[in-house]
Coordinates of C-alpha atoms and ligand atoms in Angstrom, one line a residue:
X1 CA 6.3 43.9 -104.6
X2 CA 4.2 47.0 -104.2
X3 CA 0.6 46.0 -104.8
X4 CA -1.5 48.6 -106.7
X5 CA -4.8 49.1 -108.4
X6 CA -3.2 49.2 -111.8
X7 CA -4.9 46.3 -113.3
X8 CA -8.4 47.5 -112.0
X9 CA -7.7 51.0 -113.6
X10 CA -6.6 49.3 -116.9
X11 CA -10.0 47.2 -117.1
X12 CA -12.0 50.1 -116.3
X13 CA -10.4 52.3 -119.1
X14 CA -11.1 49.4 -121.7
X15 CA -14.5 48.2 -120.6
X16 CA -17.6 50.2 -121.1
X17 CA -19.1 51.8 -118.0
X18 CA -22.6 50.0 -118.8
X19 CA -20.8 46.6 -118.5
X20 CA -19.3 47.5 -115.4
X21 CA -22.6 48.8 -114.0
X22 CA -24.3 45.7 -115.1
X23 CA -22.1 43.4 -112.9
X24 CA -21.5 46.2 -110.0
X25 CA -17.8 46.1 -111.0
X26 CA -16.5 48.9 -108.6
X27 CA -13.2 48.1 -107.2
X28 CA -11.8 48.2 -103.8
X29 CA -9.1 50.8 -103.3
X30 CA -5.8 49.2 -102.1
X31 CA -5.9 51.0 -98.6
X32 CA -9.3 49.6 -97.7
X33 CA -8.5 46.1 -99.3
X34 CA -5.3 46.2 -97.0
X35 CA -7.3 46.7 -93.9
X36 CA -9.7 43.9 -94.8
X37 CA -7.1 41.7 -95.5
X38 CA -5.2 42.4 -92.2
X39 CA -8.4 41.0 -90.5
X40 CA -8.1 37.8 -92.2
X41 CA -4.3 37.5 -91.7
X42 CA -5.1 37.8 -87.9
X43 CA -6.3 34.1 -87.9
X44 CA -3.0 32.4 -87.6
X45 CA -4.6 29.1 -89.0
X46 CA -5.5 31.0 -92.3
X47 CA -5.2 28.5 -95.2
X48 CA -8.5 28.1 -97.0
X49 CA -9.9 31.4 -98.4
X50 CA -13.0 32.3 -100.3
X51 CA -13.5 35.5 -102.5
X52 CA -17.2 35.4 -103.4
X53 CA -17.2 38.3 -105.8
X54 CA -13.5 38.0 -107.2
X55 CA -13.3 40.7 -109.9
X56 CA -9.7 41.1 -110.5
X57 CA -8.7 39.9 -107.3
X58 CA -7.4 42.7 -105.2
X59 CA -7.8 41.0 -102.1
X60 CA -6.1 37.7 -103.3
X61 CA -3.1 39.9 -104.5
X62 CA -2.7 41.4 -101.0
X63 CA -3.3 38.1 -99.1
X64 CA -0.7 36.3 -101.3
X65 CA 1.8 38.9 -100.9
X66 CA 1.9 38.3 -97.3
X67 CA 1.1 34.6 -97.1
X68 CA 2.2 33.0 -100.2
X69 CA 0.7 29.3 -99.7
X70 CA -3.1 30.1 -99.4
X71 CA -5.6 28.0 -101.2
X72 CA -8.3 30.7 -102.6
X73 CA -11.5 29.9 -104.2
X74 CA -12.8 32.8 -106.2
X75 CA -16.4 33.2 -107.7
X76 CA -17.3 35.7 -110.5
X77 CA -20.3 35.7 -112.9
X78 CA -19.1 37.9 -115.9
X79 CA -17.0 36.1 -118.5
X80 CA -15.1 39.2 -119.4
X81 CA -13.6 39.7 -116.0
X82 CA -13.1 36.1 -115.4
X83 CA -10.9 35.6 -118.4
X84 CA -9.0 38.9 -117.5
X85 CA -8.5 37.6 -114.0
X86 CA -7.7 34.0 -115.0
X87 CA -4.9 35.4 -117.1
X88 CA -3.7 37.8 -114.3
X89 CA -3.2 34.7 -112.1
X90 CA -2.4 32.1 -114.7
X91 CA 1.0 31.3 -112.9
X92 CA -0.4 31.0 -109.5
X93 CA -1.3 27.5 -108.1
X94 CA -3.1 29.1 -105.3
X95 CA -6.2 30.2 -107.0
X96 CA -9.2 28.4 -108.2
X97 CA -11.4 30.6 -110.1
X98 CA -15.1 29.6 -110.6
X99 CA -17.1 31.3 -113.3
X100 CA -20.5 31.0 -111.3
X101 CA -23.0 33.0 -109.4
X102 CA -21.9 32.9 -105.8
X103 CA -25.5 33.1 -104.3
X104 CA -27.5 30.8 -106.8
X105 CA -25.0 28.0 -106.1
X106 CA -26.8 25.7 -103.9
X107 CA -23.9 23.2 -103.4
X108 CA -21.3 25.3 -101.6
X109 CA -23.3 26.4 -98.5
X110 CA -21.5 23.7 -96.4
X111 CA -18.1 24.7 -97.8
X112 CA -16.4 26.2 -94.8
X113 CA -13.5 28.6 -94.9
X114 CA -10.8 30.1 -92.7
X115 CA -11.1 33.4 -94.3
X116 CA -13.9 35.1 -96.6
X117 CA -13.2 38.5 -98.0
X118 CA -15.5 40.5 -100.4
X119 CA -16.8 43.8 -102.0
X120 CA -20.1 42.2 -103.2
X121 CA -22.3 43.4 -106.0
X122 CA -24.9 46.1 -104.7
X123 CA -28.0 45.1 -106.6
X124 CA -31.5 46.4 -105.6
X125 CA -34.1 43.7 -105.4
X126 CA -35.4 44.5 -108.9
X127 CA -32.1 43.9 -110.5
X128 CA -31.7 40.2 -109.5
X129 CA -34.0 37.1 -109.0
X130 CA -35.0 38.3 -105.5
X131 CA -38.2 36.1 -105.6
X132 CA -36.2 32.9 -106.0
X133 CA -33.0 33.8 -104.2
X134 CA -34.3 35.4 -101.0
X135 CA -36.6 32.6 -99.8
X136 CA -33.7 30.3 -100.4
X137 CA -31.4 32.1 -98.1
X138 CA -34.2 32.6 -95.6
X139 CA -34.6 28.8 -95.6
X140 CA -31.0 28.0 -95.2
X141 CA -30.3 30.6 -92.6
X142 CA -33.7 30.7 -90.7
X143 CA -33.8 34.5 -91.5
X144 CA -36.7 36.6 -92.5
X145 CA -35.2 38.8 -95.0
X146 CA -38.0 40.6 -97.0
X147 CA -38.1 40.6 -100.8
X148 CA -36.6 44.1 -100.8
X149 CA -33.3 43.0 -99.6
X150 CA -30.2 44.1 -101.4
X151 CA -28.0 41.3 -102.9
X152 CA -25.0 42.3 -101.0
X153 CA -26.8 41.3 -97.7
X154 CA -27.4 37.7 -99.0
X155 CA -23.6 37.6 -99.8
X156 CA -22.8 38.7 -96.5
X157 CA -25.0 36.4 -94.6
X158 CA -24.1 33.4 -96.7
X159 CA -20.5 33.9 -96.0
X160 CA -20.9 34.3 -92.3
X161 CA -22.5 31.0 -92.4
X162 CA -19.6 29.7 -94.2
X163 CA -16.9 30.5 -91.5
X164 CA -14.9 27.5 -90.1
X165 CA -14.1 27.5 -86.4
X166 CA -12.0 30.7 -85.8
X167 CA -12.7 31.6 -89.3
X168 CA -12.8 35.4 -90.2
X169 CA -14.9 37.4 -92.8
X170 CA -14.4 40.9 -94.0
X171 CA -16.9 42.6 -96.2
X172 CA -17.3 46.2 -97.4
X173 CA -21.0 47.0 -98.1
X174 CA -23.0 50.4 -98.3
X175 CA -23.7 51.7 -94.6
X176 CA -27.2 52.4 -95.2
X177 CA -28.6 49.2 -93.9
X178 CA -27.3 50.2 -90.4
X179 CA -29.9 52.7 -90.1
X180 CA -32.8 51.7 -92.4
X181 CA -35.9 49.7 -91.6
X182 CA -35.0 47.0 -94.2
X183 CA -31.7 46.6 -92.4
X184 CA -33.2 45.3 -89.3
X185 CA -33.2 41.8 -90.3
X186 CA -29.9 41.9 -91.7
X187 CA -28.6 43.3 -88.2
X188 CA -30.6 40.8 -86.4
X189 CA -28.7 38.0 -88.2
X190 CA -25.3 39.6 -87.5
X191 CA -26.0 39.9 -83.6
X192 CA -27.8 36.5 -83.4
X193 CA -24.9 34.7 -85.2
X194 CA -22.6 35.9 -82.5
X195 CA -19.9 36.4 -85.0
X196 CA -20.0 40.2 -85.6
X197 CA -16.9 41.9 -84.1
X198 CA -16.3 45.3 -85.5
X199 CA -18.0 47.8 -87.9
X200 CA -15.9 50.4 -89.4
X201 CA -18.0 53.2 -91.0
X202 CA -16.6 55.6 -93.6
X203 CA -17.7 59.2 -93.0
X204 CA -15.8 60.5 -96.0
X205 CA -16.9 63.8 -97.6
X206 CA -16.0 62.2 -101.0
X207 CA -17.1 58.8 -102.0
X208 CA -15.0 55.9 -101.1
X209 CA -15.6 54.5 -104.6
X210 CA -15.1 56.9 -107.4
X211 CA -18.0 56.1 -109.3
X212 CA -20.5 54.5 -106.8
X213 CA -22.7 57.0 -105.0
X214 CA -22.4 55.2 -101.5
X215 CA -21.2 55.5 -98.0
X216 CA -19.7 52.4 -96.9
X217 CA -18.8 50.3 -93.8
X218 CA -16.4 47.3 -93.3
X219 CA -18.1 44.5 -91.5
X220 CA -15.6 42.3 -89.6
X221 CA -16.8 38.9 -88.3
X222 CA -15.2 36.0 -86.6
X223 CA -16.3 32.5 -85.6
X224 CA -14.2 32.6 -82.3
X225 CA -14.7 32.8 -78.7
X226 CA -14.8 36.8 -78.4
X227 CA -18.3 37.2 -78.8
X228 CA -19.0 39.2 -75.9
X229 CA -18.1 42.7 -77.2
X230 CA -18.9 44.4 -80.5
X231 CA -16.8 47.3 -81.6
X232 CA -17.5 50.4 -83.8
X233 CA -15.0 52.9 -85.4
X234 CA -15.2 55.4 -88.1
X235 CA -12.7 56.9 -90.8
X236 CA -13.4 60.5 -91.6
X237 CA -10.7 60.8 -94.3
X238 CA -7.8 59.0 -95.9
X239 CA -5.4 59.9 -93.0
X240 CA -7.5 57.5 -90.8
X241 CA -6.4 54.1 -92.6
X242 CA -3.3 53.7 -90.7
X243 CA -5.1 54.1 -87.4
X244 CA -7.8 51.6 -88.4
X245 CA -5.3 49.2 -89.6
X246 CA -3.7 49.2 -86.1
X247 CA -7.0 48.7 -84.5
X248 CA -7.9 45.8 -86.6
X249 CA -4.5 44.1 -86.1
X250 CA -4.9 44.5 -82.2
X251 CA -7.9 42.3 -81.9
X252 CA -9.3 40.8 -79.6
X253 CA -8.1 44.0 -77.8
X254 CA -10.8 46.2 -78.7
X255 CA -10.0 49.2 -76.4
X256 CA -8.5 51.2 -79.3
X257 CA -11.6 51.1 -81.4
X258 CA -13.9 54.4 -81.1
X259 CA -16.7 52.5 -79.3
X260 CA -17.0 49.1 -77.8
X261 CA -20.3 47.8 -76.4
X262 CA -21.3 44.6 -74.6
X263 CA -23.0 42.4 -77.3
X264 CA -26.1 42.2 -75.3
X265 CA -26.4 45.9 -75.4
X266 CA -26.5 45.9 -79.2
X267 CA -30.0 45.8 -80.6
X268 CA -31.0 45.1 -84.3
X269 CA -34.1 47.5 -84.2
X270 CA -32.5 50.6 -83.4
X271 CA -30.3 52.7 -85.9
X272 CA -26.8 51.8 -85.3
X273 CA -25.7 55.4 -85.8
X274 CA -26.5 55.7 -82.1
X275 CA -23.7 53.3 -81.6
X276 CA -21.0 54.5 -84.0
X277 CA -21.9 58.2 -83.9
X278 CA -23.6 58.7 -80.5
X279 CA -24.3 62.4 -80.6
X280 CA -24.3 63.8 -77.0
X281 CA -27.5 62.2 -75.9
X282 CA -29.8 65.4 -75.1
X283 CA -29.9 65.7 -71.3
X284 CA -33.6 66.5 -71.2
X285 CA -36.6 65.4 -69.1
X286 CA -40.3 65.0 -70.2
X287 CA -39.7 63.3 -73.5
X288 CA -42.6 61.9 -75.6
X289 CA -43.0 60.2 -79.0
X290 CA -43.1 62.6 -81.8
X291 CA -46.6 61.0 -82.5
X292 CA -47.9 62.2 -79.4
X293 CA -48.5 65.6 -81.0
X294 CA -48.1 64.9 -84.7
X295 CA -48.1 62.5 -87.6
X296 CA -45.8 62.4 -90.6
X297 CA -46.9 61.0 -94.0
X298 CA -45.3 61.1 -97.4
X299 CA -46.6 63.7 -99.9
X300 CA -48.8 62.9 -103.0
X301 CA -47.1 60.5 -105.4
X302 CA -48.7 61.2 -109.0
X303 CA -46.9 58.4 -110.8
X304 CA -46.2 60.8 -113.8
X305 CA -45.4 64.4 -112.3
X306 CA -44.9 66.0 -115.7
X307 CA -48.4 65.0 -116.9
X308 CA -50.2 65.7 -113.6
X309 CA -48.5 69.0 -112.7
X310 CA -49.5 72.4 -114.3
X311 CA -48.0 75.7 -114.4
X312 CA -50.1 78.9 -115.5
X313 CA -49.3 78.7 -119.1
X314 CA -50.0 74.9 -119.3
X315 CA -53.3 75.5 -117.3
X316 CA -54.4 78.3 -119.8
X317 CA -53.3 76.3 -122.9
X318 CA -55.2 73.2 -122.1
X319 CA -58.3 75.2 -121.1
X320 CA -59.2 73.0 -118.3
X321 CA -61.6 74.2 -115.7
X322 CA -59.6 75.4 -112.6
X323 CA -61.9 73.6 -110.5
X324 CA -59.9 70.4 -111.7
X325 CA -56.7 71.9 -110.5
X326 CA -55.4 71.6 -106.9
X327 CA -52.7 74.0 -105.8
X328 CA -49.7 71.9 -105.1
X329 CA -46.0 72.4 -104.5
X330 CA -44.0 70.1 -106.9
X331 CA -40.4 71.0 -106.0
X332 CA -39.2 71.7 -102.5
X333 CA -36.6 74.1 -104.2
X334 CA -39.6 76.4 -105.1
X335 CA -40.0 77.2 -101.4
X336 CA -37.6 79.4 -99.7
X337 CA -37.5 80.4 -96.0
X338 CA -39.4 79.1 -93.1
X339 CA -42.9 79.8 -94.1
X340 CA -45.0 79.7 -97.2
X341 CA -47.7 82.2 -97.6
X342 CA -50.5 83.1 -100.0
X343 CA -48.0 85.8 -101.4
X344 CA -45.4 83.3 -102.0
X345 CA -47.9 81.1 -103.8
X346 CA -48.8 84.1 -106.1
X347 CA -45.1 84.8 -106.8
X348 CA -44.6 81.2 -107.9
X349 CA -47.8 81.3 -109.9
X350 CA -46.7 84.3 -111.7
X351 CA -43.2 83.2 -112.4
X352 CA -44.8 80.2 -114.1
X353 CA -43.7 77.3 -111.7
X354 CA -45.6 74.3 -111.5
X355 CA -48.1 75.1 -108.6
X356 CA -51.1 72.9 -109.7
X357 CA -51.8 69.3 -109.9
X358 CA -54.8 67.7 -111.9
X359 CA -57.6 66.7 -109.5
X360 CA -60.6 65.9 -111.7
X361 CA -63.8 66.8 -110.0
X362 CA -65.9 68.3 -113.0
X363 CA -66.1 65.3 -115.3
X364 CA -68.4 67.4 -117.6
X365 CA -65.2 69.6 -118.6
X366 CA -64.6 68.6 -122.3
X367 CA -61.1 70.1 -122.2
X368 CA -60.4 67.8 -119.0
X369 CA -61.6 64.8 -121.1
X370 CA -59.5 65.7 -124.0
X371 CA -56.5 66.0 -121.6
X372 CA -57.2 62.6 -120.2
X373 CA -57.5 61.0 -123.7
X374 CA -54.2 62.6 -124.5
X375 CA -52.8 60.9 -121.3
X376 CA -54.0 57.7 -122.6
X377 CA -52.4 58.2 -126.0
X378 CA -49.1 58.9 -124.1
X379 CA -49.8 55.6 -122.1
X380 CA -49.7 57.5 -118.7
X381 CA -52.5 55.3 -117.6
X382 CA -50.1 52.2 -117.9
X383 CA -47.5 53.5 -115.6
X384 CA -46.7 51.7 -112.3
X385 CA -48.8 53.8 -110.0
X386 CA -51.4 55.0 -112.5
X387 CA -52.5 51.5 -113.6
X388 CA -53.4 50.8 -109.9
X389 CA -55.8 53.6 -109.5
X390 CA -59.5 53.8 -110.4
X391 CA -59.8 55.7 -112.6
X392 CA -56.2 55.9 -113.4
X393 CA -56.0 59.8 -113.3
X394 CA -57.6 60.1 -109.8
X395 CA -55.3 61.9 -107.2
X396 CA -54.4 60.3 -103.9
X397 CA -56.6 62.2 -101.1
X398 CA -54.6 64.3 -98.7
X399 CA -55.5 67.3 -96.8
X400 CA -53.1 70.2 -97.2
X401 CA -50.6 70.0 -94.3
X402 CA -49.5 72.8 -92.0
X403 CA -45.9 71.8 -91.9
X404 CA -43.8 70.4 -94.6
X405 CA -40.4 68.6 -93.9
X406 CA -37.8 68.2 -96.5
X407 CA -37.2 64.7 -97.7
X408 CA -33.5 65.0 -98.9
X409 CA -31.3 67.4 -97.1
X410 CA -27.6 68.0 -96.6
X411 CA -28.0 69.9 -93.4
X412 CA -30.4 67.9 -91.4
X413 CA -34.0 68.5 -91.6
X414 CA -35.7 71.6 -93.1
X415 CA -39.2 72.4 -92.0
X416 CA -41.5 74.9 -93.7
X417 CA -44.7 76.3 -92.1
X418 CA -47.4 76.1 -94.9
X419 CA -50.0 78.9 -94.2
X420 CA -51.9 78.2 -97.4
X421 CA -54.2 75.4 -98.6
X422 CA -51.4 74.1 -101.0
X423 CA -50.8 70.3 -101.1
X424 CA -47.3 69.0 -101.7
X425 CA -45.9 66.1 -103.7
X426 CA -43.3 63.7 -102.3
X427 CA -40.7 66.4 -102.4
X428 CA -41.7 67.3 -98.9
X429 CA -43.4 65.0 -96.2
X430 CA -46.6 66.3 -94.7
X431 CA -46.7 66.8 -91.0
X432 CA -50.4 66.9 -89.4
X433 CA -50.8 68.1 -85.9
X434 CA -53.0 66.0 -83.7
X435 CA -56.1 67.8 -82.8
X436 CA -54.4 70.7 -80.9
X437 CA -53.7 68.4 -78.1
X438 CA -52.7 70.3 -74.9
X439 CA -52.6 73.3 -77.0
X440 CA -49.9 72.2 -79.3
X441 CA -51.0 73.7 -82.7
X442 CA -49.1 74.2 -85.8
X443 CA -47.3 77.5 -84.8
X444 CA -46.3 76.0 -81.6
X445 CA -45.2 72.7 -83.1
X446 CA -43.2 74.7 -85.8
X447 CA -41.5 77.0 -83.3
X448 CA -40.3 73.8 -81.5
X449 CA -39.2 72.0 -84.8
X450 CA -36.9 74.8 -86.0
X451 CA -35.1 75.1 -82.6
X452 CA -31.6 73.7 -82.4
X453 CA -32.8 71.5 -79.4
X454 CA -35.3 69.7 -81.6
X455 CA -32.5 68.9 -84.0
X456 CA -30.4 67.0 -81.5
X457 CA -33.5 64.6 -81.4
X458 CA -33.5 64.2 -85.1
X459 CA -29.8 64.0 -85.8
X460 CA -29.6 60.2 -85.6
X461 CA -32.8 59.6 -87.5
X462 CA -32.1 60.1 -91.1
X463 CA -30.5 57.5 -93.6
X464 CA -27.2 58.6 -95.3
X465 CA -26.7 58.5 -98.9
X466 CA -23.4 59.5 -100.5
X467 CA -22.0 62.9 -100.6
X468 CA -23.4 63.8 -97.2
X469 CA -27.1 63.8 -98.3
X470 CA -29.5 62.5 -95.7
X471 CA -33.0 61.1 -96.5
X472 CA -35.6 61.1 -94.0
X473 CA -38.6 58.6 -94.3
X474 CA -41.8 59.5 -92.6
X475 CA -41.1 56.8 -90.0
X476 CA -37.9 58.2 -89.2
X477 CA -39.7 61.3 -87.6
X478 CA -42.6 59.4 -86.5
X479 CA -40.3 57.0 -84.4
X480 CA -38.3 59.9 -82.9
X481 CA -38.6 61.6 -79.5
X482 CA -39.5 65.2 -78.8
X483 CA -39.9 67.5 -75.8
X484 CA -43.3 67.5 -74.3
X485 CA -44.1 70.9 -75.3
X486 CA -47.8 70.6 -74.2
X487 CA -46.7 70.7 -70.8
X488 CA -45.4 74.3 -71.0
X489 CA -47.4 77.1 -69.4
X490 CA -50.0 78.7 -71.5
X491 CA -47.8 82.0 -71.4
X492 CA -44.8 80.2 -72.5
X493 CA -46.7 78.4 -75.4
X494 CA -48.1 81.9 -76.4
X495 CA -44.6 83.3 -76.5
X496 CA -43.2 80.6 -78.6
X497 CA -46.0 81.0 -81.3
X498 CA -45.5 84.8 -81.3
X499 CA -41.7 84.5 -81.7
X500 CA -42.5 82.4 -85.0
X501 CA -45.3 84.8 -86.1
X502 CA -43.1 88.0 -85.6
X503 CA -40.1 86.6 -87.4
X504 CA -41.4 84.3 -89.9
X505 CA -40.1 86.5 -92.9
X506 CA -36.9 87.4 -91.0
X507 CA -33.7 86.3 -92.7
X508 CA -31.9 86.6 -89.5
X509 CA -32.5 83.5 -87.7
X510 CA -31.0 84.7 -84.2
X511 CA -34.5 84.8 -82.8
X512 CA -34.3 80.9 -82.7
X513 CA -31.9 81.2 -79.7
X514 CA -34.8 82.7 -77.7
X515 CA -36.8 79.3 -78.5
X516 CA -34.0 77.3 -77.4
X517 CA -33.6 79.0 -74.2
X518 CA -37.3 78.8 -73.1
X519 CA -36.9 74.9 -74.0
X520 CA -33.6 74.6 -72.1
X521 CA -35.0 76.4 -69.1
X522 CA -38.1 74.2 -69.0
X523 CA -36.7 70.8 -69.9
X524 CA -33.0 70.6 -69.2
X525 CA -32.2 68.3 -66.5
Ligands
SAM1 C1 -17.9 45.3 -106.4 S1 -17.0 44.1 -107.4 C2 -15.6 43.8 -106.5 C3 -14.6 43.1 -107.2 C4 -13.2 42.9 -106.5 N1 -13.4 41.9 -105.5 C5 -12.8 44.2 -105.8 O1 -13.0 44.3 -104.6 O2 -12.2 45.1 -106.3 C6 -18.1 42.7 -107.6 C7 -17.8 41.5 -108.4 O3 -18.7 40.6 -108.1 C8 -19.0 40.1 -109.6 N2 -20.4 39.6 -109.4 C9 -21.6 40.2 -109.7 N3 -22.7 39.4 -109.3 C10 -22.0 38.2 -108.7 C11 -22.6 36.9 -108.4 N4 -23.9 36.9 -108.3 N5 -21.7 35.9 -108.1 C12 -20.4 36.2 -108.0 N6 -19.9 37.3 -108.5 C13 -20.6 38.4 -108.9 C14 -18.8 41.2 -110.5 O4 -18.7 40.8 -111.9 C15 -17.7 41.9 -109.9 O5 -16.5 41.4 -110.5

């Protein structure tokens, strides 16, 4: 019988989106479930199976259609879906459904399985009892997961622990942890357990799950003797499913996967993007850490942007002394082009964009005091960030930064040279130049940053969100490498600065080629 997602579609059309979101009920498409089931079925001894987040049992339907005498235990926490699933499987003797939280259950840790298959709930730390559950998992597994760990990681690690000899486990999870700081401890467990075999990353333009904004990865683990290698593959669109299924079924032969590495060459503390999408490693000499010449910090977090930011009309209407206003960019979309000049600031000001934030200096200002009282009436002083400040309306101290980096971007990093004393909210990161070390000033650094050569160093740094959106954290940049532009001759440094100065308002970006050719001539091996 053809297996389909009909039961999931019917459920989704009858249950409110809020209910599904509350329990993270985003169902696995058949093609993906099929690949994951294939992995479990590769264990010839497959008999005892666990589905830790059962939902409507898509994995069990596929497994039973290929191996009818399995004994499957399923957990789900939601009464409504449990009832529907129990009804769907009422004629099957193979399924034992348990209405319980898989992670809180302390008694099942030593229960071992031949196969574990799961699309776990993706809850952030504030959406579940992280303070109780994470220490418990750490104690059981000897891990050091921090309190910000997403629930899906607890599911994954617990399941890996529950594998019998030759047991196999297939999970589909968001791929973000592969490249983020909080993922390091999770990756560390995967490597140290010696059970990680293959990671298949989805690099879809559309989302894999219709209504969950996420890019995903299938994690395949096995408790067998083939611990020497770890494979990585990716799927770029639906046409790749057949190929991946073949790769999965050819295990332990990994030569068809996109990349195979010696397990000892896989390190938890690097971004795993460099394993599954190794861009051509730039073949350059004289590399230095980014922090040799600059430091990246996040912009100002006000805790209540709508209260603290001002446009010209609001500033006039409140009558607050302008000495209490600090020029500040509140939205990166207000800044177009490569450089931001005093003229650009005035254009924004005159078109009534928010270009100031409140920075109370003149406490004698009656209008300021009235505005502060109004903020207290609106309980702005009780918000998360403001409640921690003394006084609550004080602003973070930051010097205006000469270069801004866009935090979220679709096309890699975007840099802006800020030629004004304007500050920035978190919409941009601030890049501060280290004391003109070896003549590397803001113009020179900026000319380097906008080159295609610099981009190759940043391309593996960002974290992926759904829809091709990349997010860069300050440390993604601080921890990357760059060319040692301080070692260029004075004449070359001057040329780079002047290429920027002469073209800074030029819409035709072809001058960037000249920057690249200077860099390539000097640094390529
Ligand atoms: C992402 S859905 C996956 C459902 C199904 N396995 C699939 O792949 O289509 C996650 C399921 O886990 C259930 N769930 C959420 N938290 C849970 C928990 N702590 N323990 C067990 N199940 C949980 C939800 O009700 C939901 O049915």
